[in-house]
Coordinates of C-alpha atoms in Angstrom, one line a residue:
M13 CA 139.6 -63.7 -53.8
G14 CA 142.6 -65.9 -52.8
I15 CA 145.1 -66.1 -55.8
L16 CA 143.4 -63.0 -57.6
S17 CA 143.9 -60.9 -54.5
N18 CA 146.3 -58.1 -54.9
P19 CA 149.4 -59.5 -53.1
Y20 CA 151.1 -56.2 -52.3
N21 CA 147.8 -55.1 -50.3
A22 CA 148.6 -55.9 -46.7
E23 CA 144.7 -56.0 -46.0
S24 CA 144.1 -58.6 -49.1
R25 CA 143.7 -62.1 -48.5
L26 CA 145.7 -65.0 -50.5
W27 CA 144.8 -67.8 -48.5
N28 CA 141.2 -69.5 -48.2
R29 CA 141.6 -70.3 -44.5
C30 CA 142.7 -68.8 -41.2
P31 CA 145.7 -66.4 -42.3
C32 CA 147.4 -66.5 -38.9
G33 CA 146.9 -70.0 -38.1
Q34 CA 145.3 -69.4 -34.6
H35 CA 141.7 -70.3 -35.7
A36 CA 139.9 -73.3 -36.8
S37 CA 138.4 -71.4 -39.9
L38 CA 138.4 -68.3 -41.8
E39 CA 135.0 -67.5 -40.3
D40 CA 136.6 -67.6 -36.8
H41 CA 139.5 -65.7 -37.7
R42 CA 137.3 -62.8 -39.3
A43 CA 135.3 -62.8 -35.9
A44 CA 138.2 -62.5 -33.9
L45 CA 139.7 -59.8 -36.2
A46 CA 136.3 -57.8 -36.1
S47 CA 136.5 -57.5 -32.3
A48 CA 140.2 -56.7 -32.0
R49 CA 140.8 -54.0 -34.9
Q50 CA 139.4 -51.0 -36.5
S51 CA 138.6 -51.2 -40.1
A52 CA 141.2 -49.6 -42.2
T53 CA 141.1 -48.3 -45.8
A54 CA 143.5 -50.3 -48.0
A55 CA 146.4 -48.0 -49.4
V56 CA 147.0 -50.1 -52.5
D57 CA 144.6 -50.1 -55.4
D58 CA 142.7 -53.8 -55.6
R59 CA 140.7 -53.1 -58.6
L60 CA 140.9 -55.9 -61.0
D61 CA 139.4 -55.8 -64.4
W62 CA 138.0 -59.2 -64.9
K63 CA 137.7 -58.8 -68.6
D64 CA 141.2 -57.9 -68.9
E65 CA 142.9 -61.6 -69.4
D66 CA 146.5 -60.0 -69.2
Q67 CA 145.6 -58.1 -66.0
V68 CA 144.2 -61.3 -64.3
L69 CA 147.0 -63.5 -65.5
A70 CA 149.6 -61.1 -64.2
R71 CA 148.0 -60.6 -60.9
A72 CA 147.7 -64.5 -60.7
V73 CA 151.5 -64.9 -61.0
E74 CA 152.4 -62.2 -58.7
S75 CA 150.1 -63.9 -56.1
A76 CA 151.7 -67.4 -56.7
V77 CA 154.9 -66.1 -56.2
M78 CA 154.1 -64.2 -53.0
R79 CA 152.4 -67.4 -51.7
G80 CA 155.8 -69.3 -52.3
L81 CA 157.5 -66.5 -50.5
F82 CA 155.5 -66.2 -47.4
R83 CA 153.8 -68.9 -45.5
T84 CA 150.8 -67.1 -44.4
D85 CA 149.1 -63.9 -44.9
A86 CA 150.0 -62.9 -41.4
Q87 CA 153.8 -63.1 -42.5
R88 CA 153.2 -61.2 -45.7
R89 CA 151.5 -58.3 -44.1
R90 CA 153.9 -58.1 -41.4
F91 CA 156.5 -57.5 -44.3
L92 CA 154.3 -55.2 -46.2
S93 CA 153.3 -53.1 -43.3
A94 CA 157.0 -52.8 -42.2
V95 CA 158.3 -51.9 -45.8
G96 CA 155.5 -50.8 -47.8
A97 CA 154.1 -51.9 -51.0
S98 CA 156.6 -50.2 -53.4
T99 CA 159.6 -50.9 -51.3
A100 CA 158.4 -54.8 -51.0
A101 CA 158.0 -54.9 -55.0
A102 CA 161.4 -53.3 -55.6
A103 CA 163.1 -55.8 -52.9
I104 CA 161.4 -58.8 -54.4
G105 CA 162.4 -57.7 -57.9
Q106 CA 166.1 -57.9 -57.2
F107 CA 165.9 -61.7 -56.8
I108 CA 162.9 -62.5 -58.8
P109 CA 162.4 -60.9 -62.3
M110 CA 158.5 -60.5 -61.7
E111 CA 158.1 -58.8 -65.0
S112 CA 159.7 -61.6 -66.8
V113 CA 157.9 -64.2 -65.2
K114 CA 154.6 -62.5 -65.9
A115 CA 155.7 -61.9 -69.6
A116 CA 156.5 -65.5 -70.0
I117 CA 152.7 -66.2 -69.3
V118 CA 151.0 -63.3 -70.7
D119 CA 153.1 -62.5 -73.6
A120 CA 153.8 -66.1 -74.8
K121 CA 153.1 -65.6 -78.7
G122 CA 154.5 -69.1 -80.1
P123 CA 152.4 -70.7 -82.6
L124 CA 149.9 -73.2 -81.6
E125 CA 151.1 -76.7 -82.2
K126 CA 147.1 -77.8 -82.0
K127 CA 144.0 -75.7 -82.3
A128 CA 141.2 -78.4 -82.3
L129 CA 140.9 -79.8 -78.9
Q130 CA 138.7 -82.4 -76.9
I131 CA 138.3 -81.6 -73.3
G132 CA 136.2 -83.9 -71.2
F133 CA 134.1 -83.1 -68.4
V134 CA 131.5 -84.8 -66.2
P135 CA 128.5 -82.5 -65.8
I136 CA 128.5 -81.0 -62.3
T137 CA 129.1 -77.4 -61.1
C138 CA 132.8 -78.2 -60.2
A139 CA 133.6 -78.2 -63.8
T140 CA 132.3 -74.7 -64.3
P141 CA 135.2 -72.8 -65.6
I142 CA 136.0 -75.6 -68.0
I143 CA 132.4 -75.7 -69.4
M144 CA 131.6 -72.0 -69.5
A145 CA 135.0 -71.4 -71.5
E146 CA 133.2 -72.9 -74.4
P147 CA 129.9 -70.8 -74.7
M148 CA 131.4 -67.9 -73.2
G149 CA 134.3 -67.8 -75.5
F150 CA 137.3 -68.2 -73.2
Y151 CA 138.9 -70.9 -75.3
R152 CA 138.3 -68.5 -78.6
K153 CA 140.0 -65.8 -77.0
F154 CA 143.4 -67.7 -76.8
G155 CA 142.9 -69.0 -80.5
L156 CA 141.6 -72.5 -79.4
D157 CA 138.8 -74.2 -81.3
A158 CA 138.1 -76.3 -78.1
K159 CA 135.0 -78.7 -77.7
V160 CA 133.9 -80.0 -74.3
I161 CA 132.7 -83.4 -74.2
K162 CA 129.9 -84.3 -71.7
T163 CA 131.3 -87.8 -70.0
A164 CA 129.3 -90.0 -67.7
G165 CA 131.5 -90.7 -65.1
W166 CA 135.2 -90.5 -64.1
A167 CA 136.3 -93.9 -64.8
V168 CA 135.4 -93.1 -68.5
S169 CA 137.1 -89.6 -68.4
R170 CA 140.2 -91.3 -67.0
D171 CA 140.3 -94.0 -69.7
K172 CA 139.7 -91.6 -72.5
S173 CA 142.4 -89.5 -71.2
L174 CA 144.8 -92.1 -70.9
S175 CA 144.1 -93.5 -74.5
G176 CA 144.6 -89.9 -76.0
E177 CA 141.0 -89.5 -76.9
Y178 CA 140.6 -86.4 -74.6
D179 CA 143.5 -83.9 -75.0
A180 CA 142.7 -82.5 -71.4
A181 CA 139.9 -83.0 -69.1
H182 CA 138.0 -82.1 -65.9
M183 CA 139.2 -84.8 -63.2
L184 CA 139.0 -85.0 -59.3
T185 CA 142.0 -83.6 -57.5
P186 CA 143.1 -87.4 -56.5
M187 CA 142.9 -88.6 -60.0
P188 CA 146.2 -87.0 -61.4
L189 CA 148.1 -88.4 -58.3
A190 CA 146.5 -92.0 -58.8
I191 CA 147.3 -92.3 -62.4
T192 CA 151.0 -90.9 -61.8
A193 CA 151.4 -93.3 -58.9
G194 CA 149.8 -96.2 -60.8
A195 CA 146.7 -96.8 -58.3
G196 CA 143.8 -98.2 -60.3
S197 CA 145.4 -97.5 -63.6
T198 CA 148.8 -98.2 -65.4
A199 CA 151.1 -95.6 -64.0
T200 CA 151.7 -92.5 -66.5
P201 CA 152.8 -89.1 -65.8
W202 CA 150.1 -86.6 -65.3
T203 CA 150.0 -82.8 -64.4
M204 CA 147.4 -80.9 -62.7
P205 CA 148.1 -77.2 -63.4
A206 CA 144.9 -75.7 -61.6
V207 CA 142.2 -76.6 -59.1
E208 CA 139.0 -75.8 -60.5
N209 CA 136.9 -75.2 -57.4
I210 CA 137.2 -75.4 -53.4
N211 CA 134.3 -76.5 -51.5
G212 CA 131.2 -77.3 -53.6
Q213 CA 130.0 -80.5 -52.2
A214 CA 127.5 -81.9 -49.9
I215 CA 126.3 -85.0 -48.0
T216 CA 122.7 -85.5 -48.9
L217 CA 120.4 -88.0 -47.2
A218 CA 116.9 -89.5 -48.4
M219 CA 114.0 -87.8 -46.8
K220 CA 113.0 -90.6 -45.0
H221 CA 116.1 -90.2 -42.8
K222 CA 115.3 -86.8 -41.4
D223 CA 115.2 -88.4 -37.9
K224 CA 118.8 -89.8 -38.2
Q225 CA 120.9 -86.7 -38.3
D226 CA 123.4 -88.1 -36.0
P227 CA 126.1 -89.9 -38.1
R228 CA 126.1 -92.6 -35.3
K229 CA 122.8 -93.8 -36.3
W230 CA 123.9 -94.5 -39.8
K231 CA 125.0 -98.2 -39.2
G232 CA 123.9 -100.2 -42.1
F233 CA 123.5 -97.2 -44.6
K234 CA 124.4 -97.3 -48.4
F235 CA 126.3 -94.3 -49.5
G236 CA 127.1 -93.2 -53.1
V237 CA 130.3 -91.6 -54.0
P238 CA 131.3 -90.4 -57.7
F239 CA 134.6 -92.4 -57.8
E240 CA 137.0 -94.2 -55.5
Y241 CA 139.8 -91.8 -55.9
S242 CA 137.8 -88.7 -55.0
M243 CA 137.5 -86.2 -52.3
H244 CA 133.8 -87.1 -51.9
N245 CA 135.0 -90.8 -51.0
F246 CA 137.9 -89.4 -48.8
L247 CA 135.7 -86.6 -46.8
L248 CA 132.9 -89.2 -46.4
R249 CA 135.3 -91.7 -45.0
Y250 CA 136.7 -88.9 -42.8
Y251 CA 133.7 -87.6 -41.5
V252 CA 131.9 -90.9 -40.4
A253 CA 135.2 -92.4 -39.0
E254 CA 135.4 -89.1 -36.7
A255 CA 131.9 -90.5 -35.4
G256 CA 133.3 -93.9 -34.8
I257 CA 131.8 -95.4 -37.9
D258 CA 134.1 -97.8 -39.8
P259 CA 133.4 -96.9 -43.5
D260 CA 134.5 -100.5 -44.7
K261 CA 132.5 -102.3 -42.0
D262 CA 129.6 -100.3 -40.5
I263 CA 128.3 -98.9 -44.0
Q264 CA 128.5 -99.5 -47.7
I265 CA 130.2 -97.0 -50.0
R266 CA 129.3 -97.6 -53.6
V267 CA 130.6 -95.9 -56.9
V268 CA 127.7 -94.1 -58.4
P269 CA 128.0 -91.6 -61.4
P270 CA 126.8 -88.2 -60.4
P271 CA 124.0 -88.0 -63.0
E272 CA 122.5 -91.3 -61.5
M273 CA 122.8 -90.0 -58.0
V274 CA 119.2 -88.6 -57.6
A275 CA 117.5 -91.5 -59.4
N276 CA 119.3 -94.2 -56.9
L277 CA 118.4 -91.9 -53.9
R278 CA 114.7 -92.1 -55.1
A279 CA 114.6 -95.7 -55.9
G280 CA 116.0 -96.7 -52.3
N281 CA 119.0 -98.1 -53.7
I282 CA 121.3 -95.8 -51.6
D283 CA 120.5 -93.9 -48.2
G284 CA 122.5 -91.0 -49.0
Y285 CA 125.5 -89.6 -51.0
L286 CA 128.5 -87.3 -50.6
S287 CA 128.3 -85.8 -54.2
P288 CA 129.2 -82.8 -56.3
D289 CA 126.5 -80.5 -56.9
P290 CA 124.3 -79.8 -58.8
F291 CA 122.9 -83.1 -57.6
N292 CA 122.5 -82.3 -54.0
Q293 CA 120.3 -79.2 -54.9
R294 CA 118.7 -81.5 -57.3
A295 CA 117.4 -83.8 -54.7
V296 CA 115.9 -80.9 -52.9
Y297 CA 114.3 -79.5 -56.1
D298 CA 112.8 -83.2 -56.7
G299 CA 111.6 -83.6 -52.9
V300 CA 113.6 -86.8 -52.6
G301 CA 116.4 -85.7 -50.3
F302 CA 117.7 -83.1 -47.8
I303 CA 121.1 -81.3 -47.7
Y304 CA 122.5 -82.7 -44.4
K305 CA 125.9 -81.0 -44.3
L306 CA 128.0 -79.0 -46.7
T307 CA 131.5 -80.3 -47.1
K308 CA 132.9 -76.8 -46.4
E309 CA 131.6 -77.5 -42.6
I310 CA 134.1 -80.6 -42.6
W311 CA 137.1 -78.7 -44.2
Q312 CA 136.7 -75.1 -45.3
G313 CA 138.3 -74.3 -48.6
H314 CA 139.1 -78.0 -49.5
P315 CA 139.9 -78.8 -53.0
C316 CA 137.4 -80.9 -55.3
C317 CA 137.9 -80.9 -59.1
A318 CA 140.8 -79.8 -61.2
F319 CA 141.9 -79.3 -65.0
A320 CA 144.5 -82.1 -65.8
A321 CA 146.5 -83.1 -68.9
S322 CA 149.1 -85.8 -69.5
R323 CA 152.8 -84.8 -69.2
K324 CA 153.0 -86.1 -72.9
F325 CA 150.4 -83.5 -74.0
V326 CA 152.2 -80.7 -72.2
D327 CA 155.6 -81.6 -73.4
E328 CA 154.4 -82.3 -77.2
N329 CA 152.2 -79.1 -77.3
P330 CA 153.8 -76.4 -75.0
N331 CA 152.1 -73.4 -76.8
T332 CA 148.8 -75.2 -77.1
F333 CA 149.0 -76.0 -73.5
L334 CA 150.0 -72.7 -72.3
A335 CA 147.0 -71.1 -74.2
L336 CA 144.6 -73.9 -72.8
F337 CA 146.1 -72.9 -69.1
K338 CA 145.2 -69.2 -69.9
S339 CA 141.8 -69.9 -71.2
I340 CA 141.0 -72.0 -68.1
L341 CA 142.7 -69.7 -65.6
S342 CA 140.7 -66.6 -67.1
A343 CA 137.5 -68.6 -66.8
T344 CA 138.1 -69.4 -63.4
A345 CA 138.8 -65.7 -62.5
Y346 CA 135.4 -64.8 -64.0
S347 CA 133.9 -67.4 -61.9
S348 CA 135.6 -66.2 -58.8
D349 CA 133.5 -63.0 -59.1
K350 CA 130.1 -63.9 -57.4
A351 CA 128.5 -60.9 -59.4
N352 CA 128.9 -63.1 -62.4
R353 CA 127.4 -66.3 -61.0
K354 CA 123.7 -65.9 -62.4
E355 CA 125.1 -65.2 -65.8
I356 CA 127.4 -68.4 -65.7
A357 CA 124.4 -70.5 -64.2
K358 CA 122.4 -69.7 -67.4
A359 CA 125.4 -70.4 -69.7
I360 CA 126.0 -73.9 -68.4
S361 CA 122.4 -75.1 -67.4
P362 CA 121.3 -76.3 -71.1
K363 CA 121.2 -80.0 -72.2
N364 CA 124.5 -80.2 -73.8
Y365 CA 126.2 -79.0 -70.7
L366 CA 124.8 -79.8 -67.3
N367 CA 121.1 -80.5 -68.5
Q368 CA 119.4 -78.9 -65.0
P369 CA 116.9 -76.4 -64.4
E370 CA 118.6 -73.1 -64.3
T371 CA 117.3 -72.4 -60.8
V372 CA 118.9 -75.4 -59.5
V373 CA 122.5 -74.5 -60.8
E374 CA 121.7 -70.6 -59.6
Q375 CA 121.2 -71.9 -56.3
V376 CA 124.4 -73.8 -56.0
L377 CA 126.6 -70.9 -57.6
T378 CA 125.0 -68.1 -55.6
G379 CA 125.0 -69.9 -52.2
R380 CA 121.3 -68.9 -51.6
F381 CA 119.3 -72.3 -51.5
A382 CA 116.5 -74.4 -50.0
D383 CA 118.0 -77.2 -47.8
G384 CA 114.9 -79.6 -48.1
L385 CA 114.3 -79.1 -44.6
G386 CA 112.1 -75.9 -44.9
K387 CA 115.1 -73.5 -44.7
V388 CA 116.6 -71.3 -46.9
R389 CA 120.2 -70.8 -46.3
N390 CA 122.9 -68.2 -47.6
E391 CA 126.3 -69.7 -47.8
P392 CA 128.1 -67.5 -50.4
D393 CA 131.2 -69.8 -50.3
R394 CA 129.2 -73.0 -50.7
I395 CA 131.3 -73.1 -53.9
D396 CA 134.4 -71.1 -55.0
F397 CA 136.9 -70.8 -57.7
D398 CA 140.4 -70.5 -56.7
P399 CA 143.0 -72.2 -59.1
F400 CA 146.1 -72.5 -56.8
P401 CA 147.1 -76.3 -56.6
Y402 CA 148.7 -76.3 -53.1
H403 CA 150.9 -79.2 -52.7
E404 CA 149.5 -79.6 -49.2
F405 CA 146.2 -80.7 -50.9
A406 CA 147.9 -83.3 -52.5
I407 CA 149.7 -84.6 -49.4
W408 CA 146.5 -84.8 -47.5
I409 CA 144.8 -86.6 -50.3
L410 CA 147.8 -89.1 -50.5
T411 CA 147.6 -89.6 -46.6
Q412 CA 143.9 -90.7 -47.0
M413 CA 144.8 -93.0 -49.9
K414 CA 147.5 -94.8 -47.5
R415 CA 145.0 -94.7 -44.4
W416 CA 142.4 -96.5 -46.4
G417 CA 144.8 -99.1 -48.2
Y418 CA 144.7 -97.5 -51.7
L419 CA 148.4 -97.0 -51.5
K420 CA 150.9 -99.5 -50.1
G421 CA 154.2 -99.4 -48.5
N422 CA 156.4 -96.3 -48.5
V423 CA 154.8 -93.4 -50.2
D424 CA 156.8 -90.3 -51.5
Y425 CA 154.4 -87.7 -50.3
Q426 CA 156.3 -84.7 -51.1
G427 CA 157.8 -86.1 -54.4
L428 CA 154.4 -87.1 -55.9
A429 CA 153.0 -83.7 -54.8
K430 CA 155.4 -81.7 -56.4
Q431 CA 155.5 -83.8 -59.3
V432 CA 151.7 -83.6 -60.1
Y433 CA 150.3 -80.4 -58.3
L434 CA 153.4 -78.0 -59.0
A435 CA 154.4 -79.1 -62.2
T436 CA 152.8 -76.2 -64.4
D437 CA 152.3 -73.0 -62.0
A438 CA 154.5 -70.2 -61.8
A439 CA 157.4 -72.2 -59.9
A440 CA 157.7 -74.3 -63.1
V441 CA 157.7 -71.4 -65.3
M442 CA 160.4 -69.8 -63.5
K443 CA 162.4 -73.2 -63.7
D444 CA 162.2 -73.2 -67.4
M445 CA 163.4 -69.6 -67.6
G446 CA 166.6 -71.0 -65.5
L447 CA 165.5 -69.3 -62.5
A448 CA 165.2 -70.5 -58.8
P449 CA 161.8 -70.6 -57.8
P450 CA 160.6 -69.7 -54.2
A451 CA 160.7 -72.3 -51.8
A452 CA 157.0 -73.4 -50.7
G453 CA 156.0 -72.7 -47.1
K454 CA 154.6 -74.8 -44.7
R455 CA 150.7 -74.8 -44.3
T456 CA 148.7 -76.6 -41.9
Y457 CA 144.7 -77.3 -41.9
V458 CA 142.2 -78.0 -39.4
L459 CA 139.7 -80.8 -40.2
M460 CA 136.8 -81.4 -37.5
G461 CA 139.4 -80.3 -34.8
K462 CA 142.2 -82.3 -36.0
T463 CA 145.3 -80.5 -37.3
F464 CA 147.0 -81.8 -40.4
D465 CA 150.7 -81.0 -40.7
P466 CA 151.9 -82.0 -44.3
A467 CA 155.4 -82.2 -43.0
Q468 CA 154.5 -85.2 -40.7
P469 CA 152.2 -87.2 -43.1
E470 CA 153.1 -90.8 -41.7
A471 CA 152.4 -89.6 -38.1
Y472 CA 149.2 -88.3 -39.4
V473 CA 148.0 -91.5 -40.9
D474 CA 149.2 -93.3 -37.7
S475 CA 147.2 -90.9 -35.6
F476 CA 143.9 -92.4 -36.6
A477 CA 142.2 -95.0 -34.7
I478 CA 140.0 -96.2 -37.6
K479 CA 142.1 -97.2 -40.6
R480 CA 143.3 -100.0 -42.9
G481 CA 146.8 -101.8 -42.2

């Protein structure tokens, strides 16, 4: 369960990827593990009451600190196996007052500076925690009168956020970085306290292209992506470039608002798209397209969308922001439990939210779906919800912005990543208390067989044969 797994259980998993760093994916790691070891019964109680917000938030803080202290699950497990959970907790408590840190989040009781909030969202399943928090009461639980406002696309969401019309918004993970760096808009300090979802996207092709499932046959194709500064754009570019296709010369990539994707595919205006759901599944439902590839097959556990707010809003409304953050974190935790997915699908499918057939949304959230080619697939991790905003995510995004010419000159990869992605997590809470946060560990990722080392971003950019500049 990632950030909400028990960090003091040596058998639990905090990272949504290979925990030992020796395998290309979590699935490969699990397969190797299954053949190498006997199953063991965990000695630490992993039970988590998803309806107990204080317990969920406390678990999130514990896991965030443990992620900072240990670079991988393998290192954490070796430590716990050597000393035991109780001794580990006591040892860590000598240097990091865990109970005080948890209390700073769980027990914050300051008066809310503002209760009535406007929160923008684009109607896609990536925004599930933000959307469901209204009809399912997560905002109300923390004293907020928050209204989620449906927005046609991310350019509008960005502009309304910059103007102050939205207090907070559902954004694509590259957007807070782009806004802070001044790429595509006036530079404005922004924060991204939580990732909303991981995975959850797909490449969908028109039915007429069933015989063109080799990307080398896509020359001349027109693809839609929801925004320039999006994981969709960067993952599509990455995927076709690995097949020798130059995304700026051999194909066309157009910005198409997600709600218009299916209509454009039906009309023949585009040959395919890399889009958030439910629009991949909706193309199958309408019989106009098939799901060619889930993006988790390109990068397992990649980030997509996020909950974001301006630094100005955070600084001027600290108690309100904390209540909002707790609402989103609690909703994200509830979304993480797959047993809740059908209930959530029912809550977010109506017209004022996603405006989609419930069966379409349910197929996305549960991972059991028709692919448009006559098969029913079962991919439980088609979409998942893990709120931890690793700064390595940000560095990868920045390398792709540099690779494709969205950023020029010298890029402060580490500085921007820490400023935007880690500004409001457990490390920032500790700083506000005058405590030294744990150092972030080095994490690497493997995308289509190529390793990304966040400590060497410029070398990574230079390593690609197809790039701009």
